[in-house]
Short mmCIF file of C-alpha atoms in Angstrom, two decimals:
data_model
loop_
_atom_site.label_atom_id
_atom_site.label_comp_id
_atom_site.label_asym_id
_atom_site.label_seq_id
_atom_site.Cartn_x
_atom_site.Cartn_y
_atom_site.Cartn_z
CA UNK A 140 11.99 13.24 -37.99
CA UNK A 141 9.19 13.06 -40.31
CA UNK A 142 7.91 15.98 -41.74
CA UNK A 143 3.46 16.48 -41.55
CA UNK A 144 1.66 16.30 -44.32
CA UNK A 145 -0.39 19.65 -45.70
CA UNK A 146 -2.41 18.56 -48.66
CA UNK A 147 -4.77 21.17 -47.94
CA UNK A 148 -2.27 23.81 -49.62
CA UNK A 149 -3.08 25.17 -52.75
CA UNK A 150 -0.85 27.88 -54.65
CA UNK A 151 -2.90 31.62 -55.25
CA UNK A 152 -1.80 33.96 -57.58
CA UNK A 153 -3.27 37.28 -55.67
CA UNK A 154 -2.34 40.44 -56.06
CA UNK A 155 -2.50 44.10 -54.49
CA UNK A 156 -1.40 48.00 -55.95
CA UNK A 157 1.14 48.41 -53.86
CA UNK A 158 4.31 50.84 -52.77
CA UNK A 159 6.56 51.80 -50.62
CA UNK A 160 8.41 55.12 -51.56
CA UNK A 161 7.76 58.43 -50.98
CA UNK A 162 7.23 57.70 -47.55
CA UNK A 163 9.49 59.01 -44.60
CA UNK A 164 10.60 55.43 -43.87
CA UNK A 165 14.22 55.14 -44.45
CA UNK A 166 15.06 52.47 -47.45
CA UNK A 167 18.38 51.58 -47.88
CA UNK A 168 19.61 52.06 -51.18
CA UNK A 169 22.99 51.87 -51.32
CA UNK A 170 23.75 48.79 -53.52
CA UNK A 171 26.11 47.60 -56.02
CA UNK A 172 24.73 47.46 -59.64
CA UNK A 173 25.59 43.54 -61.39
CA UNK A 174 22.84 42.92 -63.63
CA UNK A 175 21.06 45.09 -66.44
CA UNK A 176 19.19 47.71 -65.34
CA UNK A 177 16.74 47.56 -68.59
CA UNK A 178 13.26 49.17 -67.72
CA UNK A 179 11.52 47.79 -70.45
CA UNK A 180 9.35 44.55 -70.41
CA UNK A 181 6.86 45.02 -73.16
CA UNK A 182 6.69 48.24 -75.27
CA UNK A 183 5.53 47.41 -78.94
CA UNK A 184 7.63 44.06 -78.42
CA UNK A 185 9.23 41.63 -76.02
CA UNK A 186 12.41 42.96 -74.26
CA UNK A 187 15.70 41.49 -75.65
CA UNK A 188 16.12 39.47 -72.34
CA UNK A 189 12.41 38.34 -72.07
CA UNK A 190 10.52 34.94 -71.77
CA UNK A 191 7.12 33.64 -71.27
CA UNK A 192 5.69 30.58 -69.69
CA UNK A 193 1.82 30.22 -69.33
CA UNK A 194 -0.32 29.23 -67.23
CA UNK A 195 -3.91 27.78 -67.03
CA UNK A 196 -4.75 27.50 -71.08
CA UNK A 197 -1.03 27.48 -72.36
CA UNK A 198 -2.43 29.52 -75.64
CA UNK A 199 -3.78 32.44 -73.73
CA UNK A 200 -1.56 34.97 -74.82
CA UNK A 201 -0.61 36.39 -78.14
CA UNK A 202 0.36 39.99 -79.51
CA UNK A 203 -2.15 42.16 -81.04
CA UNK A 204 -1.23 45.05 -83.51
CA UNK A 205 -4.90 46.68 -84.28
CA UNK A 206 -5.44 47.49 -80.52
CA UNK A 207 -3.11 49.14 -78.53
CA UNK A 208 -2.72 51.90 -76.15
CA UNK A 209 0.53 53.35 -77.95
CA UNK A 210 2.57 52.10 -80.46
CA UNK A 211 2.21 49.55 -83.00
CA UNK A 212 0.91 46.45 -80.64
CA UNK A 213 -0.61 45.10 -77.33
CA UNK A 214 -0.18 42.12 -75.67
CA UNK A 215 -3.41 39.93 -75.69
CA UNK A 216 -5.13 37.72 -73.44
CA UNK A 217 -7.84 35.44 -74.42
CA UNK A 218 -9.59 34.09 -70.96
CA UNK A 219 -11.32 30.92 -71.87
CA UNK A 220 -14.36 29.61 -71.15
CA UNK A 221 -14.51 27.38 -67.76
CA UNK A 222 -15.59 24.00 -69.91
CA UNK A 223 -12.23 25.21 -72.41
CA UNK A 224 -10.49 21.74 -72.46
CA UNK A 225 -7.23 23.28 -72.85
CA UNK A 226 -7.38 24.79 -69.25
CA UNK A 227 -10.34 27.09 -67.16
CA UNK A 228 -8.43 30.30 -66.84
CA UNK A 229 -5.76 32.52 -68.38
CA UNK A 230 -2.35 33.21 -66.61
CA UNK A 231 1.40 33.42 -67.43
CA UNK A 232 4.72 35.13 -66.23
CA UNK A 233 7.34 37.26 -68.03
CA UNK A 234 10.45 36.89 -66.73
CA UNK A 235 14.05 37.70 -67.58
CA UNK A 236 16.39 34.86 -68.77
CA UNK A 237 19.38 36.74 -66.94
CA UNK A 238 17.92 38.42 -63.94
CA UNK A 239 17.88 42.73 -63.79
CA UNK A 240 18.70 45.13 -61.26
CA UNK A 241 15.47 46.59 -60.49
CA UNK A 242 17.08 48.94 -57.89
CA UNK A 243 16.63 51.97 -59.46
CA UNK A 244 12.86 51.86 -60.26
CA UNK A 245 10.04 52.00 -57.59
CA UNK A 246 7.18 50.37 -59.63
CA UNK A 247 6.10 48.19 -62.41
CA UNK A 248 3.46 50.33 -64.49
CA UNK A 249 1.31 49.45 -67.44
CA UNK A 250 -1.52 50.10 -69.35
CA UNK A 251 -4.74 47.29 -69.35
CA UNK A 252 -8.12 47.62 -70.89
CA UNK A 253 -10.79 44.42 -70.81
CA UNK A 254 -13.72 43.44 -73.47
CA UNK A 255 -15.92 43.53 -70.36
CA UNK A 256 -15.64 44.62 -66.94
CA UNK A 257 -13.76 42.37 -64.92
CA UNK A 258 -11.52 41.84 -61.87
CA UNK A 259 -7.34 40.29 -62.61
CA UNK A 260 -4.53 39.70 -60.80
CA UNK A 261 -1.46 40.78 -61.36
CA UNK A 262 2.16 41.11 -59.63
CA UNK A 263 5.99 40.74 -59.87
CA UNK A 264 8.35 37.90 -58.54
CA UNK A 265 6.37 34.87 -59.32
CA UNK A 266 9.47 32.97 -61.52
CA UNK A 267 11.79 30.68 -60.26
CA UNK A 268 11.46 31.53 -56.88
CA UNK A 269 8.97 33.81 -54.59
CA UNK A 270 11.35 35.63 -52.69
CA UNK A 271 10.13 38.94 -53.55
CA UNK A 272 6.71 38.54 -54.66
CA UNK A 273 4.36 41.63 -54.66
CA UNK A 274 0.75 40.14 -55.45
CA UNK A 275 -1.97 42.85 -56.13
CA UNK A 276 -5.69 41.82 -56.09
CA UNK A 277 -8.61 42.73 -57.74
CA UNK A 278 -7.56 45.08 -60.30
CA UNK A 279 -10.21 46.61 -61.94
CA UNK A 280 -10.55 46.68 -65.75
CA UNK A 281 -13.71 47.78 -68.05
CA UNK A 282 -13.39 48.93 -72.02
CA UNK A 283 -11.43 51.62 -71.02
CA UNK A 284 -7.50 51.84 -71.09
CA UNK A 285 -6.57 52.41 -67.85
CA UNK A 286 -3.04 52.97 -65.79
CA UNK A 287 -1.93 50.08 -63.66
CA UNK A 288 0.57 50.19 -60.84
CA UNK A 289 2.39 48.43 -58.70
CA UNK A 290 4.89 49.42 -56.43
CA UNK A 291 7.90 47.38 -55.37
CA UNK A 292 8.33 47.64 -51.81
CA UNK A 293 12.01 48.22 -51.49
CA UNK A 294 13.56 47.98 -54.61
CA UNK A 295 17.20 47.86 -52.92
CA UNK A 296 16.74 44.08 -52.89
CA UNK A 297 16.19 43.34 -56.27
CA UNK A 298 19.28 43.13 -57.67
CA UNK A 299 19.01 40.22 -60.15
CA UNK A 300 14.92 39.50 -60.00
CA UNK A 301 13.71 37.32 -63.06
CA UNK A 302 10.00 37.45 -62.46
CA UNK A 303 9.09 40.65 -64.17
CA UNK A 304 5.22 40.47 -64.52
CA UNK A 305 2.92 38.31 -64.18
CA UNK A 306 -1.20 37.99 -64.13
CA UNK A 307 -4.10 35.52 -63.66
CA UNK A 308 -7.43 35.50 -64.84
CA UNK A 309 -10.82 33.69 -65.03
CA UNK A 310 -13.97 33.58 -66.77
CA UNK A 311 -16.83 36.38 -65.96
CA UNK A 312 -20.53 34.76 -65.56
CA UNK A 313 -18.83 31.86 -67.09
CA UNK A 314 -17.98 33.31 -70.33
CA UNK A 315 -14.31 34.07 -71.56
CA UNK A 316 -13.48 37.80 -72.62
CA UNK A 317 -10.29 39.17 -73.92
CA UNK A 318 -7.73 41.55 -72.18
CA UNK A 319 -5.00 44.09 -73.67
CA UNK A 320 -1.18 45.05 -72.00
CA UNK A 321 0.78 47.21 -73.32
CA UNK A 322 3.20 49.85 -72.09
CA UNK A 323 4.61 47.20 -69.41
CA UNK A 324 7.94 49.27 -67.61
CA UNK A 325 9.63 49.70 -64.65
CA UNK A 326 9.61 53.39 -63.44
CA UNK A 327 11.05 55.86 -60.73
CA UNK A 328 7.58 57.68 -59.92
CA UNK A 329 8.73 59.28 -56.85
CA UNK A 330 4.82 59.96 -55.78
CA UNK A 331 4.15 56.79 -53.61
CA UNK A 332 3.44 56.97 -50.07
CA UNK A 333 2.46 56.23 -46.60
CA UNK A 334 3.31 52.62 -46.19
CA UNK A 335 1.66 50.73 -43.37
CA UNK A 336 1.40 46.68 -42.93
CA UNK A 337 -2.07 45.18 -41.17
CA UNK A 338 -0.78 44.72 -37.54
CA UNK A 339 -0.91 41.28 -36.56
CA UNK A 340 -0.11 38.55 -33.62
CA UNK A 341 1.72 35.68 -34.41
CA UNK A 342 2.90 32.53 -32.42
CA UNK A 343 6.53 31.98 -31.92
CA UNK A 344 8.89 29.20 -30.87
CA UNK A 345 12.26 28.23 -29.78
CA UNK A 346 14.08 28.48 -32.74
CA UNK A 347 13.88 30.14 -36.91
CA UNK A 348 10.45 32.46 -37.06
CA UNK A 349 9.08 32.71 -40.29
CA UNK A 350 6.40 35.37 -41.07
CA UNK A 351 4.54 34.48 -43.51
CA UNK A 352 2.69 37.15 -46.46
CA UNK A 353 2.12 40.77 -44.89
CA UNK A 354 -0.69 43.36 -45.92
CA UNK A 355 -0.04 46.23 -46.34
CA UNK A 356 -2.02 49.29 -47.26
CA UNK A 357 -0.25 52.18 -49.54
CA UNK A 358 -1.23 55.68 -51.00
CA UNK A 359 -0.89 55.71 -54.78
CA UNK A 360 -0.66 59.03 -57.14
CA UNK A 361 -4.58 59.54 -57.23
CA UNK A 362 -4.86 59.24 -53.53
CA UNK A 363 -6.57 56.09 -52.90
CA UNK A 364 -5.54 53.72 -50.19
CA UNK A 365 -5.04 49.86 -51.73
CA UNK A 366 -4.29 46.95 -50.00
CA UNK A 367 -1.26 44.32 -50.67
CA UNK A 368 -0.07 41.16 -49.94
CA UNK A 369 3.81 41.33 -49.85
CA UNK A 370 6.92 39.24 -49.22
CA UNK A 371 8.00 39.84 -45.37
CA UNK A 372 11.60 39.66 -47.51
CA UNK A 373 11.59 43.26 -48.49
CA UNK A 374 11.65 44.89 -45.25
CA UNK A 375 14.14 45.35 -42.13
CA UNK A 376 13.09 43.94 -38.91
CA UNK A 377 13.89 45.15 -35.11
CA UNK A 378 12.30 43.47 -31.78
CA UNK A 379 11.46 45.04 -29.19
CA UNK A 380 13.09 42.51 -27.02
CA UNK A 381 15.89 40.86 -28.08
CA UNK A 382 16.09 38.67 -25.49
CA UNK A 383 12.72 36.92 -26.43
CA UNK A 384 13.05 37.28 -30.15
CA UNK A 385 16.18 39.01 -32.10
CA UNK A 386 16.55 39.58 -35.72
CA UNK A 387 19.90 38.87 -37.45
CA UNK A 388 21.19 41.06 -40.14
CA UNK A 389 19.82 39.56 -43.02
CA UNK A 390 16.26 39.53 -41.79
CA UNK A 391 16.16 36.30 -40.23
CA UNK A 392 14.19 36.28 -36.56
CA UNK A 393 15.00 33.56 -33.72
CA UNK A 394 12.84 32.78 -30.52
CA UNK A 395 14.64 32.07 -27.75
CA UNK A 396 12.15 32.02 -24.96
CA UNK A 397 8.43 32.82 -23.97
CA UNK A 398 7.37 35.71 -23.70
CA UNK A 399 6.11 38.69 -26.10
CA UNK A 400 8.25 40.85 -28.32
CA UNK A 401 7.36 43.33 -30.38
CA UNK A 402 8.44 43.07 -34.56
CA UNK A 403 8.72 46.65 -36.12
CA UNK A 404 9.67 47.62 -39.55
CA UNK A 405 12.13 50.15 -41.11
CA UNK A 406 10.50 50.66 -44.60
CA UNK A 407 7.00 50.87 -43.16
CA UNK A 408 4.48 51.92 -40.10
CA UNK A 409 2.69 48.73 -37.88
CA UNK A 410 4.03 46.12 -36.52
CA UNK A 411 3.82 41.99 -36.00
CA UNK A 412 3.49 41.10 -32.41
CA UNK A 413 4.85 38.15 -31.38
CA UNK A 414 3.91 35.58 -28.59
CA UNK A 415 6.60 33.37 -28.03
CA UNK A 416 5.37 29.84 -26.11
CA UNK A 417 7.18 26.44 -25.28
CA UNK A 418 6.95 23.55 -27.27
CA UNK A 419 4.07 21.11 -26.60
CA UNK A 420 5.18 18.12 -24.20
CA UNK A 421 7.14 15.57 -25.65
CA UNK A 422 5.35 11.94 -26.19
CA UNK A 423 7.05 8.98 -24.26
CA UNK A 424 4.94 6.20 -25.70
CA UNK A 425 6.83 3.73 -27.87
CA UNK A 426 6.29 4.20 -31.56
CA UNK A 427 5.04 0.13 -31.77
CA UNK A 428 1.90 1.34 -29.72
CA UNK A 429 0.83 4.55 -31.65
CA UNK A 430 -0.95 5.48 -35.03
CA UNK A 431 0.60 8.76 -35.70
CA UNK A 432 -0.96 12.03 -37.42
CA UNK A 433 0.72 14.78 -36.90
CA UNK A 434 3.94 14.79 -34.63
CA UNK A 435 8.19 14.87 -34.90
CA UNK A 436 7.94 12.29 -32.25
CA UNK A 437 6.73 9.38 -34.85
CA UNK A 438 6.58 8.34 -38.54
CA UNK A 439 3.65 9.86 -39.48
CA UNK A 440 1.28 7.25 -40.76
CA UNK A 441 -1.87 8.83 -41.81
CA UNK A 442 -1.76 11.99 -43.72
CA UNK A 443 -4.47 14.52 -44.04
CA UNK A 444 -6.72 17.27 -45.71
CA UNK A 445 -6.06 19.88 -42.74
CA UNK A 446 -8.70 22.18 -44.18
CA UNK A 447 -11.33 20.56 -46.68
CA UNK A 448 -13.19 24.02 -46.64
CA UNK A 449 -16.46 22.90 -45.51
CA UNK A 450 -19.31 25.38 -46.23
CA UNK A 451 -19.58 27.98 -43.25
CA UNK A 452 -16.29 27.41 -42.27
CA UNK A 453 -14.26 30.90 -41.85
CA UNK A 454 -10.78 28.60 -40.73
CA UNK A 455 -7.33 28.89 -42.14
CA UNK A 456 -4.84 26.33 -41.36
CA UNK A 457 -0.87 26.86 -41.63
CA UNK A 458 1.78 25.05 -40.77
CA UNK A 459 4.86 26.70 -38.39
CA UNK A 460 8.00 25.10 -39.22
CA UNK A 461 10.61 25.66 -36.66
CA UNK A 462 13.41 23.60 -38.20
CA UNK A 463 13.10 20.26 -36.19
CA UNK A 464 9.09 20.90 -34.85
CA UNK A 465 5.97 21.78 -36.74
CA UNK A 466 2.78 22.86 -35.06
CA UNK A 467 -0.59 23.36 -36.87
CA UNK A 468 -2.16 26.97 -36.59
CA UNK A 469 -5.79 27.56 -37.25
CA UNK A 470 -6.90 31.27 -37.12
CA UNK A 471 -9.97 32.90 -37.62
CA UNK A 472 -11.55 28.92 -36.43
CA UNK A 473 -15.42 28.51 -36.21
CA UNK A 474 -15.35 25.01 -37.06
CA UNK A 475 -13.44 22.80 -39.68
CA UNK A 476 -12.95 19.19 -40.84
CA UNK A 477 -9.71 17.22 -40.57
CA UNK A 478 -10.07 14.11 -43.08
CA UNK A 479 -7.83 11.60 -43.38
CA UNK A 480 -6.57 10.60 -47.03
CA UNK A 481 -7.66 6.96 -45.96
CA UNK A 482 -10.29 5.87 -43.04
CA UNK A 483 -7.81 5.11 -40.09
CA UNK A 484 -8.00 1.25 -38.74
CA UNK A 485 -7.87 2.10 -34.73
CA UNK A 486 -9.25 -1.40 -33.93
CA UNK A 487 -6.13 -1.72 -31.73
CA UNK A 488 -6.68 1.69 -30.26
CA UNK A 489 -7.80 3.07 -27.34
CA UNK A 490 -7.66 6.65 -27.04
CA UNK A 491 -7.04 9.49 -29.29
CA UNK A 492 -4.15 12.31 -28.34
CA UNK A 493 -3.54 15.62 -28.92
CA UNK A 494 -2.49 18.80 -27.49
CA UNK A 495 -4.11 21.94 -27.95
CA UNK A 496 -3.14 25.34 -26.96
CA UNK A 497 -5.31 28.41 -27.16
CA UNK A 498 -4.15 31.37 -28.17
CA UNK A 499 -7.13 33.64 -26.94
CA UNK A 500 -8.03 34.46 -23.20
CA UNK A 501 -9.91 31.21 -21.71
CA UNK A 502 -12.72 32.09 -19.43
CA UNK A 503 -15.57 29.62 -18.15
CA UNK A 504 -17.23 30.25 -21.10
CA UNK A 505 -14.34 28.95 -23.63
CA UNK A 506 -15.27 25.65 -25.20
CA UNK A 507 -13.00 24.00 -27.95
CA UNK A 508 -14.72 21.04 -28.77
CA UNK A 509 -12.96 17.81 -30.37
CA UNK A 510 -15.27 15.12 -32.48
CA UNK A 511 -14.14 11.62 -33.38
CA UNK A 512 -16.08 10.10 -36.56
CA UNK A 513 -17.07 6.35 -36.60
CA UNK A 514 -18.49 6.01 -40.14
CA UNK A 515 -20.49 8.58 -39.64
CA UNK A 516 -21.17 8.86 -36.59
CA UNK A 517 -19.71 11.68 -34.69
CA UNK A 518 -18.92 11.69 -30.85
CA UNK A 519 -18.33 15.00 -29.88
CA UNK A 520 -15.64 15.38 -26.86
CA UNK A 521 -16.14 19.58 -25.55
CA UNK A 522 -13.09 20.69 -23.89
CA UNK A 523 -13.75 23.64 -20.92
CA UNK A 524 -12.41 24.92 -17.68
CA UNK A 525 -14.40 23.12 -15.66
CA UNK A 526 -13.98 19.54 -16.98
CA UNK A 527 -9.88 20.34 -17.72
CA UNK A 528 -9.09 23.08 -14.88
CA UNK A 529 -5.76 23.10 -16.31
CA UNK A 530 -7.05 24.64 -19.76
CA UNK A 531 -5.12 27.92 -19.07
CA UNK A 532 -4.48 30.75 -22.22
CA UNK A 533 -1.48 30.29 -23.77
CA UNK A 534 -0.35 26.67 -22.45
CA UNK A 535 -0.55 23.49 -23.67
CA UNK A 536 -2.86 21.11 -22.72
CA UNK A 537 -2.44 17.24 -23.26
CA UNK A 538 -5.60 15.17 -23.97
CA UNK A 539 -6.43 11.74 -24.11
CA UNK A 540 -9.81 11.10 -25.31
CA UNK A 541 -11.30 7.67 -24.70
CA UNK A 542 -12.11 6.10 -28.21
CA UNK A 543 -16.10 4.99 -27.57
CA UNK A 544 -17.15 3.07 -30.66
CA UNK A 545 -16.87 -0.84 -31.29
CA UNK A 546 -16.38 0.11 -34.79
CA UNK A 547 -13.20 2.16 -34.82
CA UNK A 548 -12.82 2.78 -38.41
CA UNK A 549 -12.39 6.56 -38.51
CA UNK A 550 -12.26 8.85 -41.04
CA UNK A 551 -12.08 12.05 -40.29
CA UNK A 552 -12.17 14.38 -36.80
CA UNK A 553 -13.52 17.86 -36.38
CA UNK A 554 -12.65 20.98 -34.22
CA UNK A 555 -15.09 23.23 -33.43
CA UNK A 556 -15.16 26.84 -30.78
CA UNK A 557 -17.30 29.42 -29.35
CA UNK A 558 -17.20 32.65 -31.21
CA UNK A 559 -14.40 33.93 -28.56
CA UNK A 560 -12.05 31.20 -29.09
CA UNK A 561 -10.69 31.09 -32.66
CA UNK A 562 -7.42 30.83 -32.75
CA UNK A 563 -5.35 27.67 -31.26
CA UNK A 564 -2.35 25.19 -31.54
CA UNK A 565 -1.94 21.46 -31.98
CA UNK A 566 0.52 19.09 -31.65
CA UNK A 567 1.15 15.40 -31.58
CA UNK A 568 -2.08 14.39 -32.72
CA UNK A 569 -2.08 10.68 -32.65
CA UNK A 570 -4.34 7.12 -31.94
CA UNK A 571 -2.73 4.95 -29.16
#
């Protein structure tokens, strides 16, 4: 089956201070030690088992010794300008050539000043793979040297992690600045507390679940609360009702049928809420009669920008993967653009499909509405209870929507909701 097309993706290096011990949630820590257990990454130089690849200008980074915090040097970062030819912005990862066991430490801690005041990223995980990424946003630097930490959620799993350290950064009122590391080290603080992910509600099917990036808020040493975006692979999951959705001993959840079950976490408070529904219908048309854009059923044929970000627009789009079906999710929907990577020749056509499912409660007042663009002309097609009396919450309803236009060159459709309606489902989207 052929797999849709996201080209709307792009890869964000965020970042959060972020922790999870000291807490009373129970962290399993009894592992078996394989790798080096070195705590250093970058004291006055590079740890014996330590690389660097950059990112954005490739000759950001360099060591400094006539500023440091302690010692005899710094690491330095020289954020270009935006028009630097060599690249817009500043970033690069540290990572072990061997891998370390990490599972003795609870945070990565460091000392950062700027040459003006600023906002970075920074985190651990991003080499190789993402499986435990912490990412910790908006760190705050001025001329100042300051303490930096993040916390590693459940160090118990990192038992041979290569990504060490990482960090992204752009220009301020488009003018590059420079910024100082030093004192980069794993620690056991022991003072890190009160861990607590941003409850959320996510769709489920028949099938693998994957939860994507959780927030999380945590208490550091000085008593502020910080949000985090973390991988969901740190933690321990148990449902609430197995029979809808379980969770395997290695983390891994399955949806069996609909229904709602209720995801909790062992290393932390809240909780993901799941609502388990069917799988849209399955087409019957022959594949010689349809131009396909999103659907297993078919080859897809056109391929899309899911999310072009048009101004005003407050959607996100993901993709759920279930193994053999994919379904496109947009949350937080007001209104937003699908545009084809090439205008779609539906002179054969008749009717455009789709099938939509709304998450939120649909009342007489619920409108989802679909528009078709000729050129530039757009036909808008509004979708409510009393036109479709089968438009019920939380079940899919098929839609075949009469192409209008002579001209059926089409470039591009849009989606568009009332302000109680923004979160929905689609599914075998496809000209016919």
């Amino acid at each position: 089956m052929n797999h849709k097309i996201n080209i709307s993706c792009k890869l964000s290096v965020v970042a959060v201070l972020f922790s999870l011990t000291g807490c009373t949630r129970d962290i399993n820590t009894d592992v078996l030690a394989t790798y080096p257990n070195l705590s250093d990454v970058f004291i006055d130089e590079f740890a014996s088992d330590l690389q660097y690849q950059a990112w954005g200008k490739v000759t950001n980074f360099g060591v400094d010794t006539e500023t440091t915090y302690d010692g005899t040097s710094s690491m330095r970062i020289e954020v270009p300008n935006p028009s630097d030819p060599m690249g817009s912005w500043a970033g690069g990862t540290f990572y072990s050539a061997t891998g370390r066991n990490l599972s003795g430490y609870d945070a990565l801690t460091f000392y950062a000043k700027s040459s003006v005041a600023t906002a970075i990223e920074v985190g651990i995980g991003n080499y190789d793979t993402t499986e435990y990424l912490v990412q910790v946003n908006d760190v705050q630097l001025n001329t100042n040297w300051s303490k930096i930490i993040i916390p590693i959620p459940n160090s118990a799993k990192l038992l041979s992690e290569k990504g060490l350290f990482y960090y992204s950064a752009g220009a301020v009122n488009d003018e590059g600045y420079t910024i100082w590391f030093d004192e980069v080290k794993f620690e056991k603080l022991g003072t890190l507390a009160h861990a607590k992910i941003e409850n959320i509600e996510v769709p489920g099917f028949p099938g693998k679940l994957t939860i994507g990036t959780l927030t999380e808020t945590i208490n550091l040493p000085n008593g502020i609360n910080r949000k985090m975006r973390v991988s969901p692979n740190y933690f321990t999951f148990e449902s609430s009702d197995a029979n809808v959705a379980s969770v395997t001993n290695d983390g891994n959840i399955t949806v069996h049928k609909t229904g709602e079950a209720v995801i909790s976490l062992k290393e932390a408070e809240g909780e993901i809420k799941v609502h388990c529904y069917d799988f849209a219908p399955t087409p019957t048309r022959d594949e010689s009669e349809v131009l396909s854009l999103f659907s297993d059923s078919y080859t897809n044929k056109i391929s899309a920008n899911w999310n072009p970000r048009w101004e005003w627009s407050t959607a996100e789009y993901t993709e759920i993967d279930t193994g053999d079906n994919h379904i496109a999710r947009y949350s937080g929907l007001n209104f937003v653009g699908i545009v084809f990577n090439k205008t779609a020749d539906c002179s054969s056509k008749t009717h455009l499909h789709l099938d939509v499912l709304c998450m939120d409660e649909v009342s007489e007042s619920t409108i989802i509405t679909v528009s078709i663009y000729y050129g530039t002309t757009e036909i808008k097609h509004p979708i409510t209870l009393e036109k479709y009396p089968d438009f019920k919450s939380k079940q899919w309803l098929s839609l075949d929507l009469e192409l209008e236009k002579e001209n059926k060159l089409i470039p591009q459709l849009a989606l568009a909701c009332d302000d109680n309606t923004r979160n929905i489902l689609l599914d075998n989207i496809y000209f016919y």
